Every structure is written in structure tokens, then in C-alpha cells.
Coordinates of N, CA and C in Angstrom, one line a residue:
M243 N 0.6 -1.0 0.1 CA -0.1 -0.1 0.1 C 0.9 1.3 0.2
A244 N 0.4 2.3 -0.8 CA 1.2 3.4 -1.0 C 1.2 4.7 0.4
R245 N 2.1 4.9 0.6 CA 2.3 5.6 2.0 C 1.9 7.0 1.6
A246 N 1.0 7.9 2.3 CA 0.7 9.3 2.2 C 1.8 10.1 2.4
A247 N 1.7 11.3 1.2 CA 2.9 12.3 1.7 C 2.9 13.0 2.7
F248 N 4.0 13.3 3.4 CA 3.9 14.2 4.5 C 3.4 15.6 4.2
D249 N 2.5 16.1 4.9 CA 1.7 17.4 5.0 C 2.1 18.3 6.3
P250 N 3.2 19.1 6.3 CA 3.7 20.0 7.1 C 2.8 20.7 7.6
V251 N 1.8 21.3 6.9 CA 0.7 22.2 7.2 C -0.4 21.4 8.2
R252 N -0.7 20.1 7.8 CA -1.5 19.1 8.6 C -1.0 19.0 9.8
A253 N 0.3 18.4 10.0 CA 1.0 18.1 11.1 C 1.1 19.5 12.1
V254 N 1.2 20.7 11.5 CA 1.3 21.5 12.4 C -0.2 22.3 13.0
Q255 N -1.2 21.8 11.9 CA -2.6 22.5 12.4 C -2.8 21.3 13.6
G256 N -2.8 20.1 13.5 CA -2.9 19.2 14.7 C -2.2 19.6 15.8
A257 N -0.7 19.5 15.8 CA 0.0 20.1 17.0 C -0.9 21.5 17.3
L258 N -1.1 22.3 16.9 CA -1.7 23.2 17.0 C -3.1 23.5 17.9
E259 N -3.9 22.3 17.6 CA -4.9 22.1 18.0 C -4.8 21.4 19.4
E260 N -3.9 20.6 19.7 CA -3.4 20.0 20.9 C -3.1 21.2 22.1
I261 N -2.4 22.0 21.3 CA -2.0 23.2 22.0 C -2.8 24.3 22.8
R262 N -3.9 24.1 21.4 CA -4.8 25.7 21.5 C -6.0 25.6 22.6
A263 N -6.2 24.5 23.3 CA -7.2 24.4 24.5 C -6.5 25.2 25.5
E264 N -5.2 25.0 25.8 CA -4.5 25.7 26.8 C -4.4 27.3 26.8
V265 N -4.2 27.5 25.4 CA -3.9 29.1 25.2 C -5.4 29.7 25.3
I266 N -6.3 29.0 24.9 CA -7.8 29.6 25.2 C -7.9 29.5 27.0
A267 N -8.0 28.9 27.5 CA -7.9 28.6 28.8 C -7.0 29.9 29.6
A268 N -6.1 30.2 29.0 CA -5.2 31.1 29.5 C -5.8 32.9 28.7
G269 N -7.1 33.0 28.4 CA -7.5 34.0 27.9 C -7.1 34.5 26.6
G270 N -6.4 33.6 25.8 CA -5.9 33.9 24.2 C -6.5 33.2 23.4
D271 N -5.5 33.1 22.0 CA -5.7 32.3 21.2 C -4.7 32.2 19.9
V272 N -4.3 31.1 19.4 CA -3.4 31.2 18.5 C -4.0 30.4 17.0
K273 N -4.0 31.0 15.8 CA -3.8 30.7 14.4 C -2.9 30.3 13.6
L274 N -3.0 29.6 12.8 CA -2.0 28.9 11.8 C -2.0 30.2 10.6
V275 N -0.9 30.7 10.4 CA -1.1 31.5 8.8 C -0.5 30.9 8.0
D276 N 0.9 30.4 8.0 CA 1.9 29.7 7.1 C 2.9 29.0 7.9
V277 N 3.3 27.8 6.8 CA 4.2 27.2 7.1 C 5.1 27.2 6.3
A278 N 6.4 27.9 6.3 CA 7.3 28.2 5.1 C 8.5 27.6 5.4
G279 N 8.6 26.4 4.9 CA 10.0 25.5 5.0 C 10.0 25.1 6.6
R280 N 10.8 25.5 7.5 CA 11.0 25.2 8.7 C 10.2 26.1 10.1
V281 N 9.9 27.2 9.1 CA 9.2 28.3 10.0 C 7.8 28.5 9.8
V282 N 7.3 28.3 11.3 CA 5.9 28.3 11.5 C 5.3 30.0 11.6
Q283 N 4.3 30.2 11.0 CA 4.1 32.0 11.1 C 2.7 31.7 11.7
V284 N 2.0 32.6 13.0 CA 0.7 32.6 13.6 C 0.5 33.7 13.9
T285 N -0.8 34.1 14.3 CA -1.5 35.2 14.8 C -1.9 34.7 16.1
L286 N -1.5 35.7 17.0 CA -1.9 35.6 18.5 C -3.2 36.8 19.0
A287 N -4.0 36.5 19.8 CA -5.2 37.1 19.8 C -5.3 37.0 21.4
G288 N -6.3 37.8 21.8 CA -6.4 38.2 23.5 C -5.6 38.5 24.1
A289 N -5.5 37.8 25.4 CA -4.6 38.0 26.6 C -3.2 38.4 26.0
F290 N -2.7 37.7 25.0 CA -1.5 37.7 24.4 C -0.8 39.0 23.7
T291 N -1.9 39.5 23.4 CA -1.7 41.0 22.7 C -1.3 42.1 23.3
R292 N -1.8 42.1 24.9 CA -1.5 43.4 25.3 C -0.1 44.0 26.1
S293 N 1.0 42.8 25.8 CA 2.5 43.4 26.2 C 3.2 42.1 25.6
C294 N 4.6 43.4 25.1 CA 5.3 42.5 24.2 C 6.2 41.7 24.8
Q295 N 6.3 41.5 26.1 CA 7.2 40.9 26.9 C 6.1 39.5 27.2
G296 N 5.1 39.5 27.5 CA 4.2 38.2 27.7 C 3.8 37.6 26.2
K297 N 3.7 38.5 25.3 CA 3.9 38.0 23.9 C 5.1 36.8 23.7
R298 N 6.0 37.6 24.0 CA 7.2 36.7 23.9 C 7.4 35.4 24.6
T299 N 7.0 35.5 25.9 CA 7.0 34.5 26.7 C 6.0 33.1 26.1
V300 N 5.0 33.6 26.0 CA 3.8 32.9 25.4 C 4.4 32.2 23.8
L301 N 5.0 32.9 22.9 CA 5.3 32.6 21.8 C 6.3 31.4 21.9
K302 N 7.5 31.5 22.9 CA 8.4 30.6 23.2 C 8.1 29.4 23.8
R303 N 6.7 29.4 24.7 CA 6.3 28.1 25.5 C 5.5 27.4 24.1
L304 N 4.9 28.4 23.0 CA 4.1 27.7 22.0 C 5.2 27.1 21.1
E305 N 6.2 27.5 21.0 CA 7.3 27.0 20.0 C 8.0 25.9 20.7
R306 N 8.2 25.8 22.1 CA 8.4 24.4 22.6 C 7.8 23.2 22.4
S307 N 6.4 23.6 22.7 CA 5.1 22.8 22.5 C 5.3 22.3 21.3
L308 N 5.2 23.1 20.2 CA 4.9 22.7 19.0 C 6.2 21.7 18.6
Q309 N 7.7 22.2 18.8 CA 8.4 21.5 18.7 C 8.8 20.2 19.2
A310 N 8.0 20.1 20.4 CA 7.9 18.6 20.9 C 7.1 17.8 19.9
R311 N 6.0 18.1 19.1 CA 4.9 17.3 18.4 C 5.7 17.4 17.0
C312 N 6.3 18.2 16.7 CA 6.8 18.4 15.2 C 8.0 19.1 15.2
P313 N 8.9 17.8 15.4 CA 10.6 18.3 16.0 C 11.1 19.1 14.4
W314 N 10.6 19.1 13.3 CA 11.4 19.6 12.2 C 11.2 21.3 11.9
V315 N 10.4 21.5 12.9 CA 9.9 23.1 12.8 C 11.3 23.8 13.8
E316 N 11.7 24.6 12.7 CA 13.2 25.2 13.6 C 12.5 26.7 14.3
R317 N 11.4 27.5 14.0 CA 11.1 28.6 14.4 C 9.7 29.0 14.5
L318 N 9.0 29.4 15.6 CA 7.5 29.9 15.3 C 7.7 31.5 15.5
E319 N 6.9 32.0 14.8 CA 7.0 33.6 14.5 C 5.4 33.9 14.7
A320 N 5.2 35.0 15.2 CA 3.9 35.8 15.5 C 4.0 37.0 14.2
V321 N 2.8 36.7 13.4 CA 2.6 38.1 12.4 C 1.4 38.4 13.0
C322 N 0.9 39.7 12.4 CA -0.2 40.5 12.1 C -1.2 40.2 11.3
P323 N -2.3 39.8 11.8 CA -3.4 39.4 10.7 C -3.4 40.6 10.0
P324 N -3.7 40.0 8.9 CA -4.2 41.1 7.5 C -5.1 41.8 8.0
P325 N -5.0 43.2 7.4 CA -5.8 44.3 7.6 C -7.4 44.0 7.7
E326 N -7.8 43.1 6.5 CA -9.4 42.9 6.3 C -9.7 42.0 7.6
R327 N -8.8 41.3 8.5 CA -9.3 40.5 9.9 C -9.2 41.5 10.9
R328 N -8.5 42.4 10.8 CA -8.1 42.9 12.4 C -9.5 43.2 12.9
A329 N -9.9 43.6 14.3 CA -10.8 44.0 14.9 C -10.8 45.7 14.6
R330 N -11.9 46.0 14.6 CA -12.0 47.7 14.2 C -12.3 48.3 15.4

């Protein structure tokens, strides 16, 4: 039987869904934007957007959790949502 091709986007989505419940419980949210090679881009929302230090801390924790599930991920970056998706 042929083996399914590895889909990095699906792998990251699954890992983020596992992590997301904790993020929501802490008053925030995380959404996948893109997977570019070994770099994953996400948007952070809620409590995590109020301070730069808090955002960096959460991003590092998310990065470690993601790397535990997807060891090929080199870096996690937070990006701003596109203008049409920003709250007004």
C-alpha cells in the first residue's frame, strides 16, 4: 500500500489544535497563518497581545510545545493578521 505524503501544514494544524485548548484557557488564542519550510507563522489574539514581554513568553512556550510535536520546526513567528481580519 502506498504511504501518504507528509503534509507539514496538516502536521502543524494538528499540533496547534492540541496546544490551543491551553491557550484559550489562558485568555488568548493562536491561529496558523503559514508554514514556510521550517518556519511556522501564527497570529496571537486575546490576552497575549497586551504586552510585548507576555507575547514573547507565550510565543517561546508555544514554540517548545510545537517542536515537541513537530521536531522539524525550527522557529515559530507571530505575525499581524491581514488588515481585513483585524478588529476595528
